[in-house]
Amino acid sequence: AEVVHLVEPPGRLAVLRGLLRGARGDHGPQPLLLESLVIDIVKDSPVYSRKFTPEEIKWVRNERELCRCDFVYWATRYAFIIDWSGQLVRFPPNIAQMMAMDVFAELEEQDIAILVQALKARQLGVTTLAELIILWKTIFFPRTNALVASSDPDKSAQMAQKMELAFENLPLWLRPRVTGYHKGELIEFA
């Protein structure tokens, strides 16, 4: 059995159950269109070929807020993982992950800190889910410190690679400003 720990103070996981699923962020410009405007990256900040239009700015602000309010919205639209076949795909939560999110949401609704020790079979995706939740928390909630580690150094490196993969595939307009980065060890945001 694999052991996964996820610790979270009460009241901060926002809407893990995806209650905003009906809220659509697809009115207006598409994320890939905005990414096509990037012509360079200087000091970890994108340089665009033109300024965003007022409609694009509103859309980006709305999309950032939807992502901050709803983990499932963010994860299914912007979090990329490597699937079982080795393909880069948007995160598709499986049944075990949806059950875990329901448990986390119930704990949050009861104002109970989320401390989970999951004694489970391997390969259910709970580690991937925990890593995505941690990445989401560090991106959208200031002053969040997080640690992902294993007693096995190789497993720790694999876990770090999953988070880095998801972060590196975020649209540039959704990423926070990086202030420190040591591949496989640390990502620090402003």
PDB file of C-alpha atoms in Angstrom:
ATOM      1  CA  ALA A   1       0.000   0.000   0.000  1.00  0.00           C
ATOM      2  CA  GLU A   2       1.128   3.526  -0.759  1.00  0.00           C
ATOM      3  CA  VAL A   3       0.773   6.268   1.845  1.00  0.00           C
ATOM      4  CA  VAL A   4      -0.204   9.774   0.736  1.00  0.00           C
ATOM      5  CA  HIS A   5      -0.397  12.699   3.170  1.00  0.00           C
ATOM      6  CA  LEU A   6      -2.329  15.866   2.373  1.00  0.00           C
ATOM      7  CA  VAL A   7      -2.588  18.486   5.085  1.00  0.00           C
ATOM      8  CA  GLU A   8      -4.780  21.549   4.640  1.00  0.00           C
ATOM      9  CA  PRO A   9      -6.221  23.994   7.173  1.00  0.00           C
ATOM     10  CA  PRO A  10     -10.023  24.145   7.132  1.00  0.00           C
ATOM     11  CA  GLY A  11     -11.903  26.426   4.772  1.00  0.00           C
ATOM     12  CA  ARG A  12      -9.300  26.911   2.030  1.00  0.00           C
ATOM     13  CA  LEU A  13      -9.893  24.207  -0.569  1.00  0.00           C
ATOM     14  CA  ALA A  14     -12.616  26.379  -2.064  1.00  0.00           C
ATOM     15  CA  VAL A  15     -14.977  24.288  -4.130  1.00  0.00           C
ATOM     16  CA  LEU A  16     -13.300  20.912  -4.580  1.00  0.00           C
ATOM     17  CA  ARG A  17     -16.522  19.353  -5.725  1.00  0.00           C
ATOM     18  CA  GLY A  18     -16.627  21.626  -8.745  1.00  0.00           C
ATOM     19  CA  LEU A  19     -19.846  23.430  -7.906  1.00  0.00           C
ATOM     20  CA  LEU A  20     -19.028  25.983 -10.579  1.00  0.00           C
ATOM     21  CA  ARG A  21     -19.009  23.347 -13.339  1.00  0.00           C
ATOM     22  CA  GLY A  22     -21.932  25.134 -14.947  1.00  0.00           C
ATOM     23  CA  ALA A  23     -19.974  28.405 -14.988  1.00  0.00           C
ATOM     24  CA  ARG A  24     -18.281  28.517 -18.346  1.00  0.00           C
ATOM     25  CA  GLY A  25     -15.079  30.434 -18.887  1.00  0.00           C
ATOM     26  CA  ASP A  26     -15.159  29.935 -22.622  1.00  0.00           C
ATOM     27  CA  HIS A  27     -16.936  33.161 -23.530  1.00  0.00           C
ATOM     28  CA  GLY A  28     -14.415  35.305 -25.306  1.00  0.00           C
ATOM     29  CA  PRO A  29     -10.853  34.547 -26.413  1.00  0.00           C
ATOM     30  CA  GLN A  30      -9.506  31.022 -26.230  1.00  0.00           C
ATOM     31  CA  PRO A  31      -6.407  30.285 -24.125  1.00  0.00           C
ATOM     32  CA  LEU A  32      -4.427  28.969 -27.088  1.00  0.00           C
ATOM     33  CA  LEU A  33      -5.111  32.124 -29.085  1.00  0.00           C
ATOM     34  CA  LEU A  34      -3.692  34.254 -26.270  1.00  0.00           C
ATOM     35  CA  GLU A  35      -0.646  31.970 -26.005  1.00  0.00           C
ATOM     36  CA  SER A  36       0.021  32.449 -29.733  1.00  0.00           C
ATOM     37  CA  LEU A  37       0.649  36.144 -29.036  1.00  0.00           C
ATOM     38  CA  VAL A  38       3.800  35.359 -26.998  1.00  0.00           C
ATOM     39  CA  ILE A  39       6.899  36.351 -28.959  1.00  0.00           C
ATOM     40  CA  ASP A  40       9.530  36.108 -26.211  1.00  0.00           C
ATOM     41  CA  ILE A  41      10.040  35.465 -22.511  1.00  0.00           C
ATOM     42  CA  VAL A  42      12.171  37.938 -20.584  1.00  0.00           C
ATOM     43  CA  LYS A  43      12.945  37.297 -16.897  1.00  0.00           C
ATOM     44  CA  ASP A  44      10.199  34.645 -16.700  1.00  0.00           C
ATOM     45  CA  SER A  45       7.597  37.107 -18.025  1.00  0.00           C
ATOM     46  CA  PRO A  46       5.943  36.738 -21.414  1.00  0.00           C
ATOM     47  CA  VAL A  47       6.396  39.428 -24.052  1.00  0.00           C
ATOM     48  CA  TYR A  48       3.308  39.633 -26.255  1.00  0.00           C
ATOM     49  CA  SER A  49       3.152  40.789 -29.871  1.00  0.00           C
ATOM     50  CA  ARG A  50       0.348  43.187 -28.911  1.00  0.00           C
ATOM     51  CA  LYS A  51      -1.555  44.317 -25.843  1.00  0.00           C
ATOM     52  CA  PHE A  52      -4.611  42.354 -24.795  1.00  0.00           C
ATOM     53  CA  THR A  53      -7.917  43.913 -25.783  1.00  0.00           C
ATOM     54  CA  PRO A  54     -10.262  45.012 -22.974  1.00  0.00           C
ATOM     55  CA  GLU A  55     -12.393  41.905 -23.682  1.00  0.00           C
ATOM     56  CA  GLU A  56      -9.323  39.649 -23.410  1.00  0.00           C
ATOM     57  CA  ILE A  57      -8.294  41.303 -20.132  1.00  0.00           C
ATOM     58  CA  LYS A  58     -11.781  40.740 -18.702  1.00  0.00           C
ATOM     59  CA  TRP A  59     -11.731  37.140 -19.881  1.00  0.00           C
ATOM     60  CA  VAL A  60      -8.309  36.473 -18.308  1.00  0.00           C
ATOM     61  CA  ARG A  61      -9.396  38.031 -15.009  1.00  0.00           C
ATOM     62  CA  ASN A  62     -12.608  36.003 -15.030  1.00  0.00           C
ATOM     63  CA  GLU A  63     -10.743  32.806 -15.906  1.00  0.00           C
ATOM     64  CA  ARG A  64      -8.203  33.368 -13.119  1.00  0.00           C
ATOM     65  CA  GLU A  65     -11.009  33.898 -10.614  1.00  0.00           C
ATOM     66  CA  LEU A  66     -12.903  30.801 -11.759  1.00  0.00           C
ATOM     67  CA  CYS A  67      -9.699  28.782 -11.434  1.00  0.00           C
ATOM     68  CA  ARG A  68      -9.038  30.163  -7.941  1.00  0.00           C
ATOM     69  CA  CYS A  69     -12.585  29.390  -6.799  1.00  0.00           C
ATOM     70  CA  ASP A  70     -12.900  25.916  -8.267  1.00  0.00           C
ATOM     71  CA  PHE A  71     -10.143  23.299  -8.205  1.00  0.00           C
ATOM     72  CA  VAL A  72     -12.005  20.981 -10.600  1.00  0.00           C
ATOM     73  CA  TYR A  73     -12.506  23.830 -13.091  1.00  0.00           C
ATOM     74  CA  TRP A  74      -8.757  24.592 -13.036  1.00  0.00           C
ATOM     75  CA  ALA A  75      -7.588  20.981 -13.048  1.00  0.00           C
ATOM     76  CA  THR A  76      -9.763  19.793 -15.927  1.00  0.00           C
ATOM     77  CA  ARG A  77      -8.998  22.796 -18.137  1.00  0.00           C
ATOM     78  CA  TYR A  78      -5.411  23.763 -17.340  1.00  0.00           C
ATOM     79  CA  ALA A  79      -3.591  20.994 -15.423  1.00  0.00           C
ATOM     80  CA  PHE A  80      -1.709  18.632 -17.712  1.00  0.00           C
ATOM     81  CA  ILE A  81      -0.445  15.193 -16.727  1.00  0.00           C
ATOM     82  CA  ILE A  82       1.074  12.212 -18.489  1.00  0.00           C
ATOM     83  CA  ASP A  83      -1.642   9.555 -18.844  1.00  0.00           C
ATOM     84  CA  TRP A  84      -1.305   5.759 -18.748  1.00  0.00           C
ATOM     85  CA  SER A  85      -0.359   5.659 -22.432  1.00  0.00           C
ATOM     86  CA  GLY A  86       2.415   8.255 -22.007  1.00  0.00           C
ATOM     87  CA  GLN A  87       0.440  11.092 -23.638  1.00  0.00           C
ATOM     88  CA  LEU A  88       0.313  14.660 -22.331  1.00  0.00           C
ATOM     89  CA  VAL A  89      -3.380  15.267 -21.507  1.00  0.00           C
ATOM     90  CA  ARG A  90      -5.555  17.573 -19.453  1.00  0.00           C
ATOM     91  CA  PHE A  91      -6.266  16.021 -16.064  1.00  0.00           C
ATOM     92  CA  PRO A  92      -9.299  13.712 -16.342  1.00  0.00           C
ATOM     93  CA  PRO A  93     -10.255  12.768 -12.749  1.00  0.00           C
ATOM     94  CA  ASN A  94     -10.941   9.070 -12.330  1.00  0.00           C
ATOM     95  CA  ILE A  95     -13.442   7.533  -9.892  1.00  0.00           C
ATOM     96  CA  ALA A  96     -10.912   7.173  -7.045  1.00  0.00           C
ATOM     97  CA  GLN A  97      -9.835  10.814  -7.465  1.00  0.00           C
ATOM     98  CA  MET A  98     -13.448  12.038  -7.521  1.00  0.00           C
ATOM     99  CA  MET A  99     -14.139  10.051  -4.339  1.00  0.00           C
ATOM    100  CA  ALA A 100     -11.071  11.587  -2.678  1.00  0.00           C
ATOM    101  CA  MET A 101     -12.205  15.088  -3.729  1.00  0.00           C
ATOM    102  CA  ASP A 102     -15.635  14.396  -2.206  1.00  0.00           C
ATOM    103  CA  VAL A 103     -13.998  13.385   1.094  1.00  0.00           C
ATOM    104  CA  PHE A 104     -11.803  16.513   1.059  1.00  0.00           C
ATOM    105  CA  ALA A 105     -14.837  18.703   0.284  1.00  0.00           C
ATOM    106  CA  GLU A 106     -16.863  17.138   3.128  1.00  0.00           C
ATOM    107  CA  LEU A 107     -14.018  17.794   5.566  1.00  0.00           C
ATOM    108  CA  GLU A 108     -13.797  21.393   4.368  1.00  0.00           C
ATOM    109  CA  GLU A 109     -17.558  21.917   4.688  1.00  0.00           C
ATOM    110  CA  GLN A 110     -17.312  20.763   8.319  1.00  0.00           C
ATOM    111  CA  ASP A 111     -14.372  23.127   8.966  1.00  0.00           C
ATOM    112  CA  ILE A 112     -12.110  20.167   9.668  1.00  0.00           C
ATOM    113  CA  ALA A 113      -8.466  20.416   8.671  1.00  0.00           C
ATOM    114  CA  ILE A 114      -7.674  18.035   5.855  1.00  0.00           C
ATOM    115  CA  LEU A 115      -5.103  15.535   7.033  1.00  0.00           C
ATOM    116  CA  VAL A 116      -5.287  12.387   4.981  1.00  0.00           C
ATOM    117  CA  GLN A 117      -3.214   9.267   5.302  1.00  0.00           C
ATOM    118  CA  ALA A 118      -4.424   7.192   2.390  1.00  0.00           C
ATOM    119  CA  LEU A 119      -3.621   3.507   2.782  1.00  0.00           C
ATOM    120  CA  LYS A 120      -4.576   2.398  -0.679  1.00  0.00           C
ATOM    121  CA  ALA A 121      -3.642   0.287  -3.636  1.00  0.00           C
ATOM    122  CA  ARG A 122      -1.068   1.778  -5.962  1.00  0.00           C
ATOM    123  CA  GLN A 123      -1.837   3.556  -9.224  1.00  0.00           C
ATOM    124  CA  LEU A 124      -5.190   5.063  -8.245  1.00  0.00           C
ATOM    125  CA  GLY A 125      -3.984   8.592  -8.990  1.00  0.00           C
ATOM    126  CA  VAL A 126      -4.301   9.927  -5.443  1.00  0.00           C
ATOM    127  CA  THR A 127      -0.681  11.112  -5.428  1.00  0.00           C
ATOM    128  CA  THR A 128      -1.263  12.953  -8.724  1.00  0.00           C
ATOM    129  CA  LEU A 129      -4.443  14.497  -7.310  1.00  0.00           C
ATOM    130  CA  ALA A 130      -2.655  15.611  -4.121  1.00  0.00           C
ATOM    131  CA  GLU A 131       0.166  17.147  -6.148  1.00  0.00           C
ATOM    132  CA  LEU A 132      -2.270  19.042  -8.367  1.00  0.00           C
ATOM    133  CA  ILE A 133      -4.168  20.336  -5.319  1.00  0.00           C
ATOM    134  CA  ILE A 134      -0.880  21.495  -3.793  1.00  0.00           C
ATOM    135  CA  LEU A 135       0.171  23.203  -7.042  1.00  0.00           C
ATOM    136  CA  TRP A 136      -3.256  24.872  -7.311  1.00  0.00           C
ATOM    137  CA  LYS A 137      -3.043  26.069  -3.703  1.00  0.00           C
ATOM    138  CA  THR A 138       0.435  27.556  -4.167  1.00  0.00           C
ATOM    139  CA  ILE A 139      -0.593  29.316  -7.376  1.00  0.00           C
ATOM    140  CA  PHE A 140      -3.885  30.842  -6.234  1.00  0.00           C
ATOM    141  CA  PHE A 141      -3.500  31.354  -2.468  1.00  0.00           C
ATOM    142  CA  PRO A 142      -0.684  33.705  -1.390  1.00  0.00           C
ATOM    143  CA  ARG A 143       1.654  32.737   1.432  1.00  0.00           C
ATOM    144  CA  THR A 144       1.043  29.022   0.898  1.00  0.00           C
ATOM    145  CA  ASN A 145       4.054  26.844   1.615  1.00  0.00           C
ATOM    146  CA  ALA A 146       4.010  23.277   0.377  1.00  0.00           C
ATOM    147  CA  LEU A 147       6.286  20.280   0.391  1.00  0.00           C
ATOM    148  CA  VAL A 148       6.019  17.176  -1.758  1.00  0.00           C
ATOM    149  CA  ALA A 149       8.373  14.386  -0.728  1.00  0.00           C
ATOM    150  CA  SER A 150       8.853  10.676  -0.306  1.00  0.00           C
ATOM    151  CA  SER A 151      11.185   8.547   1.793  1.00  0.00           C
ATOM    152  CA  ASP A 152      12.588   7.375  -1.555  1.00  0.00           C
ATOM    153  CA  PRO A 153      14.682  10.127  -3.234  1.00  0.00           C
ATOM    154  CA  ASP A 154      13.838   8.801  -6.715  1.00  0.00           C
ATOM    155  CA  LYS A 155      10.102   8.918  -5.912  1.00  0.00           C
ATOM    156  CA  SER A 156      10.541  12.502  -4.601  1.00  0.00           C
ATOM    157  CA  ALA A 157      12.115  13.469  -7.926  1.00  0.00           C
ATOM    158  CA  GLN A 158       9.247  11.844  -9.845  1.00  0.00           C
ATOM    159  CA  MET A 159       6.715  13.714  -7.716  1.00  0.00           C
ATOM    160  CA  ALA A 160       8.516  17.007  -8.341  1.00  0.00           C
ATOM    161  CA  GLN A 161       8.562  16.287 -12.082  1.00  0.00           C
ATOM    162  CA  LYS A 162       4.761  15.838 -12.110  1.00  0.00           C
ATOM    163  CA  MET A 163       4.258  19.247 -10.489  1.00  0.00           C
ATOM    164  CA  GLU A 164       6.794  20.889 -12.789  1.00  0.00           C
ATOM    165  CA  LEU A 165       5.104  19.357 -15.836  1.00  0.00           C
ATOM    166  CA  ALA A 166       1.723  20.731 -14.782  1.00  0.00           C
ATOM    167  CA  PHE A 167       3.213  24.154 -13.996  1.00  0.00           C
ATOM    168  CA  GLU A 168       5.213  24.387 -17.228  1.00  0.00           C
ATOM    169  CA  ASN A 169       2.112  23.601 -19.299  1.00  0.00           C
ATOM    170  CA  LEU A 170      -0.037  26.306 -17.735  1.00  0.00           C
ATOM    171  CA  PRO A 171      -0.869  29.234 -20.013  1.00  0.00           C
ATOM    172  CA  LEU A 172       1.607  32.034 -19.330  1.00  0.00           C
ATOM    173  CA  TRP A 173      -1.210  34.428 -18.360  1.00  0.00           C
ATOM    174  CA  LEU A 174      -2.271  31.990 -15.620  1.00  0.00           C
ATOM    175  CA  ARG A 175       1.163  31.460 -14.059  1.00  0.00           C
ATOM    176  CA  PRO A 176       2.327  33.497 -11.085  1.00  0.00           C
ATOM    177  CA  ARG A 177       5.689  35.253 -11.321  1.00  0.00           C
ATOM    178  CA  VAL A 178       8.470  32.797 -10.460  1.00  0.00           C
ATOM    179  CA  THR A 179      11.040  34.197  -8.010  1.00  0.00           C
ATOM    180  CA  GLY A 180      13.049  31.020  -7.424  1.00  0.00           C
ATOM    181  CA  TYR A 181      13.389  27.809  -9.373  1.00  0.00           C
ATOM    182  CA  HIS A 182      15.669  24.821  -8.926  1.00  0.00           C
ATOM    183  CA  LYS A 183      14.533  21.985 -11.197  1.00  0.00           C
ATOM    184  CA  GLY A 184      13.332  19.020  -9.188  1.00  0.00           C
ATOM    185  CA  GLU A 185      13.608  20.879  -5.887  1.00  0.00           C
ATOM    186  CA  LEU A 186      11.918  24.272  -5.627  1.00  0.00           C
ATOM    187  CA  ILE A 187       9.452  26.564  -7.335  1.00  0.00           C
ATOM    188  CA  GLU A 188       8.946  29.858  -5.539  1.00  0.00           C
ATOM    189  CA  PHE A 189       6.310  32.417  -6.536  1.00  0.00           C
ATOM    190  CA  ALA A 190       5.987  36.121  -5.882  1.00  0.00           C
TER     191      ALA A 190
END
